Short mmCIF file of C-alpha atoms in Angstrom, two decimals:
data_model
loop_
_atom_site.label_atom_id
_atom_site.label_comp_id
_atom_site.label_asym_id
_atom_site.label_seq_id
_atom_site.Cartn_x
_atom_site.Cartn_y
_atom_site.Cartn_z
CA UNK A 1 234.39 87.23 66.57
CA UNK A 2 233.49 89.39 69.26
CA UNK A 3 230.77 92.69 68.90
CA UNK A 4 233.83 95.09 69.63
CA UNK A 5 232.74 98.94 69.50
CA UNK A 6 235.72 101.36 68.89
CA UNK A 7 236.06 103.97 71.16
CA UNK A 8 237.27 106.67 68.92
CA UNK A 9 238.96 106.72 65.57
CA UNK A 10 242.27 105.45 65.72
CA UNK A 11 243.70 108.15 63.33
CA UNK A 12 245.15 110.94 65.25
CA UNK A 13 243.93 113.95 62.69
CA UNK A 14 240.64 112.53 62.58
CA UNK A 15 238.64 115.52 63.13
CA UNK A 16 236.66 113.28 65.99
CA UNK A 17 239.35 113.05 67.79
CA UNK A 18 239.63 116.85 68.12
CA UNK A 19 235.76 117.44 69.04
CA UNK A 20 235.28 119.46 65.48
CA UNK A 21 232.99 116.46 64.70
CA UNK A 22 231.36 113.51 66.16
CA UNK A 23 232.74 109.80 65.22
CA UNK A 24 230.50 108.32 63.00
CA UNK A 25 231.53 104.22 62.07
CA UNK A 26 230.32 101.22 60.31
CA UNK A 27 231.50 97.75 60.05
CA UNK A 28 233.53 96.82 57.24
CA UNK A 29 234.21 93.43 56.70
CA UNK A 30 237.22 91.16 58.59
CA UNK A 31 240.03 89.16 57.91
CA UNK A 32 241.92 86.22 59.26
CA UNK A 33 245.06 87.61 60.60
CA UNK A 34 248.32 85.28 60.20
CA UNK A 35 250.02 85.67 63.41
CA UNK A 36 246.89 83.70 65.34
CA UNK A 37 244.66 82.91 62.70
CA UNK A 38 242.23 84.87 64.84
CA UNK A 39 239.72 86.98 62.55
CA UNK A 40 239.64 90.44 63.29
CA UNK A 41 236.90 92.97 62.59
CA UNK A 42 237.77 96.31 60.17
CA UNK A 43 235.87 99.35 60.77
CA UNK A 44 235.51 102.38 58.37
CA UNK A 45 235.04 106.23 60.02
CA UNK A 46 232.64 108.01 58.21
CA UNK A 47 234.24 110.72 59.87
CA UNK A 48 237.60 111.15 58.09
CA UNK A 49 237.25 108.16 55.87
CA UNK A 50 240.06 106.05 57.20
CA UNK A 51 239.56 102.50 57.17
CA UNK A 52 240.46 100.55 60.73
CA UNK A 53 240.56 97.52 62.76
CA UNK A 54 239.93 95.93 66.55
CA UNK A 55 243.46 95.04 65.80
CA UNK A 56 244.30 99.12 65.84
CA UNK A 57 243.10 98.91 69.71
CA UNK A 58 245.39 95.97 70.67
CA UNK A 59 248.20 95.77 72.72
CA UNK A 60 249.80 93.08 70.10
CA UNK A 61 249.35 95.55 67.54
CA UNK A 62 251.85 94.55 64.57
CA UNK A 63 253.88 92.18 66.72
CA UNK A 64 255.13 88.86 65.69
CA UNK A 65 255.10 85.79 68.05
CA UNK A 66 251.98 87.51 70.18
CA UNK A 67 251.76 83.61 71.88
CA UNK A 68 254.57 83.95 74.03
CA UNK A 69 253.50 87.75 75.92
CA UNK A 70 252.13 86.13 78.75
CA UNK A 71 254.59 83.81 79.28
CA UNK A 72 257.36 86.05 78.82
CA UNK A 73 255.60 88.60 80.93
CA UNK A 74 254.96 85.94 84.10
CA UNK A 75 258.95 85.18 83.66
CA UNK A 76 260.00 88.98 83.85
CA UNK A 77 258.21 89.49 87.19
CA UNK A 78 259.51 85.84 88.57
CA UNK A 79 263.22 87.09 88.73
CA UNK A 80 264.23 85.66 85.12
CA UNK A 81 266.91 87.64 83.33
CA UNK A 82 266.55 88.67 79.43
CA UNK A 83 268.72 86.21 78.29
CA UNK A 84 267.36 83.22 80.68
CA UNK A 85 263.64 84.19 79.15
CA UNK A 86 265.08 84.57 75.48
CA UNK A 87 266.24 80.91 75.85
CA UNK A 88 262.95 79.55 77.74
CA UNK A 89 261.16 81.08 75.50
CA UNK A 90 263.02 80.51 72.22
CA UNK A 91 263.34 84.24 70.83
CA UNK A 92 265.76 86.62 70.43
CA UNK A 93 267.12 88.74 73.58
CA UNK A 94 266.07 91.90 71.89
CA UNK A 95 262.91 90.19 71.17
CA UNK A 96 262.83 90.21 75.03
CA UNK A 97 263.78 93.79 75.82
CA UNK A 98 261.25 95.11 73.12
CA UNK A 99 258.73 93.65 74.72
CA UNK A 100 259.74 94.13 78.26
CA UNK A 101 259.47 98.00 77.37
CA UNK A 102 256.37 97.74 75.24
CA UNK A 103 254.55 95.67 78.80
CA UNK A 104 256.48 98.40 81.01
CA UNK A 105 254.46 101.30 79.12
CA UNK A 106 251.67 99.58 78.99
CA UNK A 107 251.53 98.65 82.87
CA UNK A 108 252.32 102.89 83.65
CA UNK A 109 249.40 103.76 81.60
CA UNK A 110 247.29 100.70 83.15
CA UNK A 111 248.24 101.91 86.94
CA UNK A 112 247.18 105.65 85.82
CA UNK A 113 244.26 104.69 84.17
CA UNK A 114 242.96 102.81 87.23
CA UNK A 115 244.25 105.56 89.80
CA UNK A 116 241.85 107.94 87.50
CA UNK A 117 239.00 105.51 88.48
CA UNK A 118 239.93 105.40 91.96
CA UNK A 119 240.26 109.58 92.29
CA UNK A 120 236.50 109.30 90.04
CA UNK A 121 235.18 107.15 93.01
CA UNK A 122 236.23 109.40 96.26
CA UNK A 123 240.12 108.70 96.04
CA UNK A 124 242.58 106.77 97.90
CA UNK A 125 242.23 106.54 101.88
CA UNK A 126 244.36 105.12 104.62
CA UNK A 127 247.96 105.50 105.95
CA UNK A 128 250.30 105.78 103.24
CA UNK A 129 254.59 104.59 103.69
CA UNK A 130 257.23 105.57 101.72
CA UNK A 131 260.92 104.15 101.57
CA UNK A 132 263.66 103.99 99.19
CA UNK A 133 265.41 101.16 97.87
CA UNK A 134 268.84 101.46 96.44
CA UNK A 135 270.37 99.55 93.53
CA UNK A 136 272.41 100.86 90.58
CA UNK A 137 273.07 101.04 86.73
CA UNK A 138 276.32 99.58 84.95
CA UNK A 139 278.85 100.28 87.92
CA UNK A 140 277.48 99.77 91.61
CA UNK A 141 279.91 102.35 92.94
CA UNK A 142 279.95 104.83 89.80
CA UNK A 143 276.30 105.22 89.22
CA UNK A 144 274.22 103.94 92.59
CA UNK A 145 270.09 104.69 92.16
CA UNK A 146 267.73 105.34 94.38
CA UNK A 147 264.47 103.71 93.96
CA UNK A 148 261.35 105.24 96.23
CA UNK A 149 258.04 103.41 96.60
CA UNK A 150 254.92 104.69 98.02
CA UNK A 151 252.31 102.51 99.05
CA UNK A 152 249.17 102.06 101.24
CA UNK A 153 249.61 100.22 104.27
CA UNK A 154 246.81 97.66 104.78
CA UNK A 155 246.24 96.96 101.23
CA UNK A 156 250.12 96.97 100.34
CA UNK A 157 248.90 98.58 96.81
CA UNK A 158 251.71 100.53 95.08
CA UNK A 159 251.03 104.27 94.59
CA UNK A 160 254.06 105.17 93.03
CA UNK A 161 257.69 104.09 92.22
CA UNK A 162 260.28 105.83 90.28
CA UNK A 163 264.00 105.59 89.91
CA UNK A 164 266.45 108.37 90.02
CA UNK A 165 270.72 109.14 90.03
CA UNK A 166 272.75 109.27 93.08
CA UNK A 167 276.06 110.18 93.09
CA UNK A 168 279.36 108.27 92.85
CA UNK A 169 280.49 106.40 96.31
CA UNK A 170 283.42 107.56 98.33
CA UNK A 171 287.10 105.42 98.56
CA UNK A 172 287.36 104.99 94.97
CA UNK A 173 290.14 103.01 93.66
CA UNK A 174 292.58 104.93 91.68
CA UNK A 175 291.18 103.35 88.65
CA UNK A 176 287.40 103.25 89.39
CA UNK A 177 288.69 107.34 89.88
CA UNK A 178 289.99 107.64 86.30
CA UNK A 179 286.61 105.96 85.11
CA UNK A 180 285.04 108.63 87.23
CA UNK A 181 286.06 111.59 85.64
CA UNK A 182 285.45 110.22 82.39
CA UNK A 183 281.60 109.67 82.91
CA UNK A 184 281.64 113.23 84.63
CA UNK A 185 283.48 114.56 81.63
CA UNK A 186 280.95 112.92 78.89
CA UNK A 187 277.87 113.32 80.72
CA UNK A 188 278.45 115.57 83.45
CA UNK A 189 278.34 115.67 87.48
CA UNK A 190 276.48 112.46 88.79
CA UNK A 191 273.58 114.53 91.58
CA UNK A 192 271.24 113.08 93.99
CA UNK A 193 267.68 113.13 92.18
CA UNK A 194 266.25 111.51 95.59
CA UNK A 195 264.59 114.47 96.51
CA UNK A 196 262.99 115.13 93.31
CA UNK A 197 261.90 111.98 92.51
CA UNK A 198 260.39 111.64 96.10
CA UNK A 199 258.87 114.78 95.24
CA UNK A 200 257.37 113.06 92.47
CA UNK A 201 256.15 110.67 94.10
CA UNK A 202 253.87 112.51 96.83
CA UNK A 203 252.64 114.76 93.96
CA UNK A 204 250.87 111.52 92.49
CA UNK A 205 249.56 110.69 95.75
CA UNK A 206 248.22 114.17 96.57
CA UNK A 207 246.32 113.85 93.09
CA UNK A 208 244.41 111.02 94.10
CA UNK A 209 244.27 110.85 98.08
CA UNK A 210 240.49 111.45 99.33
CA UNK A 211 238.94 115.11 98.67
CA UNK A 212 239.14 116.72 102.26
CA UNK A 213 240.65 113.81 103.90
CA UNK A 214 243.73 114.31 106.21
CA UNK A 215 247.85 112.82 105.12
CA UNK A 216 248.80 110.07 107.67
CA UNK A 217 252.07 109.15 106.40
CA UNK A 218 254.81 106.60 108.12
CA UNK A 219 258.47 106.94 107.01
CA UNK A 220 262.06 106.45 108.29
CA UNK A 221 264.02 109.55 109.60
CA UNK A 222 265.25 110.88 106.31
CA UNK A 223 265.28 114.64 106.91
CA UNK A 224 264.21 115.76 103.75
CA UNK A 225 260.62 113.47 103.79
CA UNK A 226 258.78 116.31 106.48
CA UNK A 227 259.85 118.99 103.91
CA UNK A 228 258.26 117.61 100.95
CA UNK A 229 255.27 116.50 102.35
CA UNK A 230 254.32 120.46 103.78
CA UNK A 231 255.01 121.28 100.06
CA UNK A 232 252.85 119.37 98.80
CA UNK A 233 249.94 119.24 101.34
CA UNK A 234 250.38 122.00 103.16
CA UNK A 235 247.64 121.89 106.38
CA UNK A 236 245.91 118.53 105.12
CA UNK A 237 249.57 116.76 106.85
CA UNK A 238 247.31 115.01 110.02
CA UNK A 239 250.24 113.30 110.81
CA UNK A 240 253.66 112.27 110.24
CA UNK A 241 254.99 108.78 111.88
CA UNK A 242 259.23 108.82 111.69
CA UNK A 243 260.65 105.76 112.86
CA UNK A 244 264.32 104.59 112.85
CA UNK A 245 265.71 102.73 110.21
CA UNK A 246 267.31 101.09 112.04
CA UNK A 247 264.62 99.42 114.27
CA UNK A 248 263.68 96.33 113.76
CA UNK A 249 262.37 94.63 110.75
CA UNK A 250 259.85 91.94 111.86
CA UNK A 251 256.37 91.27 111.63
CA UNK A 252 253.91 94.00 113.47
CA UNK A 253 256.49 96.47 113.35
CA UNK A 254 255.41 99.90 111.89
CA UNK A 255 257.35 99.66 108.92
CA UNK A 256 257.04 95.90 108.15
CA UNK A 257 254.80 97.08 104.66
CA UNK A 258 256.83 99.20 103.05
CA UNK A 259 259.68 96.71 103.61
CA UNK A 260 258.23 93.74 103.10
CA UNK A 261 257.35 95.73 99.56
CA UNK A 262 260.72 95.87 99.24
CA UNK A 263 261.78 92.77 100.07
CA UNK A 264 259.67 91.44 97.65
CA UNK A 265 260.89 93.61 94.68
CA UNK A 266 264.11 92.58 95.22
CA UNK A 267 263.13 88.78 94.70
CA UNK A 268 260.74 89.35 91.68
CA UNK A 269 262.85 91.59 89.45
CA UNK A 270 266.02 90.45 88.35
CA UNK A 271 267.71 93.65 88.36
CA UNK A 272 267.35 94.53 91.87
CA UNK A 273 268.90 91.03 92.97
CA UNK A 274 271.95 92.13 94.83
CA UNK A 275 275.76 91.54 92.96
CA UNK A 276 273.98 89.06 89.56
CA UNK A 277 274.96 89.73 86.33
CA UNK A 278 271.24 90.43 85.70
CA UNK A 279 271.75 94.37 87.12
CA UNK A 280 270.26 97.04 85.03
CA UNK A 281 272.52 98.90 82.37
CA UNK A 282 270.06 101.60 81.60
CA UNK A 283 267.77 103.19 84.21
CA UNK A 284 264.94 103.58 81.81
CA UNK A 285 265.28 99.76 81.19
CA UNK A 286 264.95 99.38 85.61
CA UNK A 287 261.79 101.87 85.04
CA UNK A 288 260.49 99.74 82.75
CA UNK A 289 260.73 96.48 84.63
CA UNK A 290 259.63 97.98 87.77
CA UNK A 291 255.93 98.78 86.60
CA UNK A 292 255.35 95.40 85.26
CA UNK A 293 256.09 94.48 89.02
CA UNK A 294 253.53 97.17 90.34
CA UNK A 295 250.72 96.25 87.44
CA UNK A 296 251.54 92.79 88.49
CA UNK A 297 251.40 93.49 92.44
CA UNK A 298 248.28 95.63 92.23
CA UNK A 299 246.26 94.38 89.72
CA UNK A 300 246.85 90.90 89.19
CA UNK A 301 248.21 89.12 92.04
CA UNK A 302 246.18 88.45 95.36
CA UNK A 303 247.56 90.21 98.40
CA UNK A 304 248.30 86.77 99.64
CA UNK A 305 247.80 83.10 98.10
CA UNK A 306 245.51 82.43 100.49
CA UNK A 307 241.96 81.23 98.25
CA UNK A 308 239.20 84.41 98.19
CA UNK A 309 241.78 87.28 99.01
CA UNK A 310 241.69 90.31 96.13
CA UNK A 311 244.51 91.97 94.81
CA UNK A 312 245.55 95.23 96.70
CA UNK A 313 244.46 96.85 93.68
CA UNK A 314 240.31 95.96 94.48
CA UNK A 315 241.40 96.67 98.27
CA UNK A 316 241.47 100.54 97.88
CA UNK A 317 239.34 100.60 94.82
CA UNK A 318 240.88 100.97 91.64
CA UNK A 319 239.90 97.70 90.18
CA UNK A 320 236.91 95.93 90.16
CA UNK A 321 238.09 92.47 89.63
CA UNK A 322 241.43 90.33 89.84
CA UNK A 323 243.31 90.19 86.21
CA UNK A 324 244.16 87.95 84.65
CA UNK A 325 247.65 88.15 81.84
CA UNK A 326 246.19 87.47 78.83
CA UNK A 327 243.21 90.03 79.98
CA UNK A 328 246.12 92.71 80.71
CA UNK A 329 247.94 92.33 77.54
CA UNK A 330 244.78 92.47 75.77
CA UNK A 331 243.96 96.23 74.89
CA UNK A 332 246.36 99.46 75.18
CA UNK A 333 245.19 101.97 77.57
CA UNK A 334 244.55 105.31 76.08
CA UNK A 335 244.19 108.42 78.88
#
């Protein structure tokens, strides 16, 4: 049993956890927990007076089954559907989606906690891309999504992605119109949120981008990317690189990052695989599965295979080692 030392006091109207007092703690015996039979060390606060465990700080908190996360979490960024992991793995399918949200979560709060670290030690530098991927929810010409990434170029490290509405396609059938007006009846007008959620996404790079250093930033032509990037840097733009879509897509080419990033979403995460029966029905669900990809990209996978290369994630700094699963699924992340 290891010499774990809480943090804090779990309890959230622990007076510690306010700053009206300091957290005081002492040991207080263990038990072998039945899951794993792996013994687990209580705690009490002499604070508030609540009793407490290591188990309290753990990602597995209260779950069942806690021998098949890693597994199941390797098969959910390796392009395996729900259902095709459910049956690998033996468990239910909403076993599955449970935990694909609870790892989803988890890997947001991992990527913020380690941009914090990065912003503590100078910040991000280099030339940053952005690009949006489209995919959809339910009905591919009904609800279409729009799905930007930011990342920095050398490194490939993922800065940002988020997932946003785009309106219904044009030449409807008469049907897919009838089906139309009843989704804009129950849940109103389907708008673009690319802007926004572009918006979004330079705001979280402006947050942790190098104190004083200049924006060099490579995009397509979209016409509304020059816009948000004088918003939200004003002067500190040094320079904007706009190339054409539709150049070409090859090795050495300015854009080759950002779409290789891409590229490789759409082969690790089920839902983006184009015309499957694995697309997403929710968006939150898509949200979800896309930041197990980026924990998995940054953090936990080298750059390349290639023996002694780091993840992208020790590249620009935000990680001091390569991680490993069962390490990442060990402790929640509190900000």
């Amino acid at each position: 049993m290891s010499r774990f030392q809480p943090p804090h006091c779990p309890h959230p109207r622990c007076p510690s956890r306010h700053g009206r007092a300091p957290f005081l703690w002492r040991r207080r015996g263990s038990y072998p927990r039945k899951v794993d039979g792996r013994r687990v060390q209580r705690f009490l606060c002499r604070t508030c007076g609540r009793s407490f465990s290591t188990q309290s700080f753990r990602l597995d908190y209260r779950l069942q089954r806690v021998h098949v996360n890693p597994a199941l979490f390797r098969l959910l960024v390796s392009k395996v559907t729900f259902r095709q992991a459910a049956r690998l793995l033996g468990i239910d399918r909403k076993t599955v989606a449970r935990r694909a949200r609870l790892f989803g979560r988890h890997a947001r709060r991992f990527h913020e906690a380690r941009l914090r670290a990065a912003r503590a030690r100078g910040g991000l530098d280099g030339v940053f891309q952005l690009d949006e991927l489209e995919t959809f929810e339910t009905d591919r010409r009904l609800q279409p999504l729009t799905v930007p990434v930011l990342i920095e170029r050398r490194s490939f490290f993922v800065v940002h992605v988020g997932v946003g509405t785009l309106p219904a396609r044009g030449g409807l059938s008469a049907a897919k119109k009838r089906r139309k007006a009843e989704l804009e009846r129950l849940r109103g007008k389907r708008r673009s949120q690319s802007r926004a959620q572009v918006r979004v996404a330079v705001r979280r790079l402006g947050r942790v981008l190098a104190a004083g250093a200049p924006l060099v930033f490579e995009s397509d032509r979209k016409s509304t990317y020059p816009g948000i990037l004088r918003e939200v840097f004003g002067g500190r733009v040094g320079s904007h690189r706009r190339v054409s879509s539709r150049a070409r897509r090859c090795p050495g080419s300015v854009l080759f990052p950002i779409n290789h990033t891409l590229a490789r979403m759409r082969d690790r995460v089920s839902r983006l695989v184009r015309r499957n029966w694995g697309a997403s029905k929710r968006r939150r669900c898509l949200r979800w599965h896309l930041w197990m990809w980026v924990a998995w990209r940054n953090y936990l996978r080298p750059v390349t295979v290639a023996a002694g290369v780091p993840t992208p994630g020790v590249i620009v700094g935000a990680a001091e080692r390569r991680w490993a699963v069962a390490d990442f699924l060990r402790w929640r992340v509190t900000l």
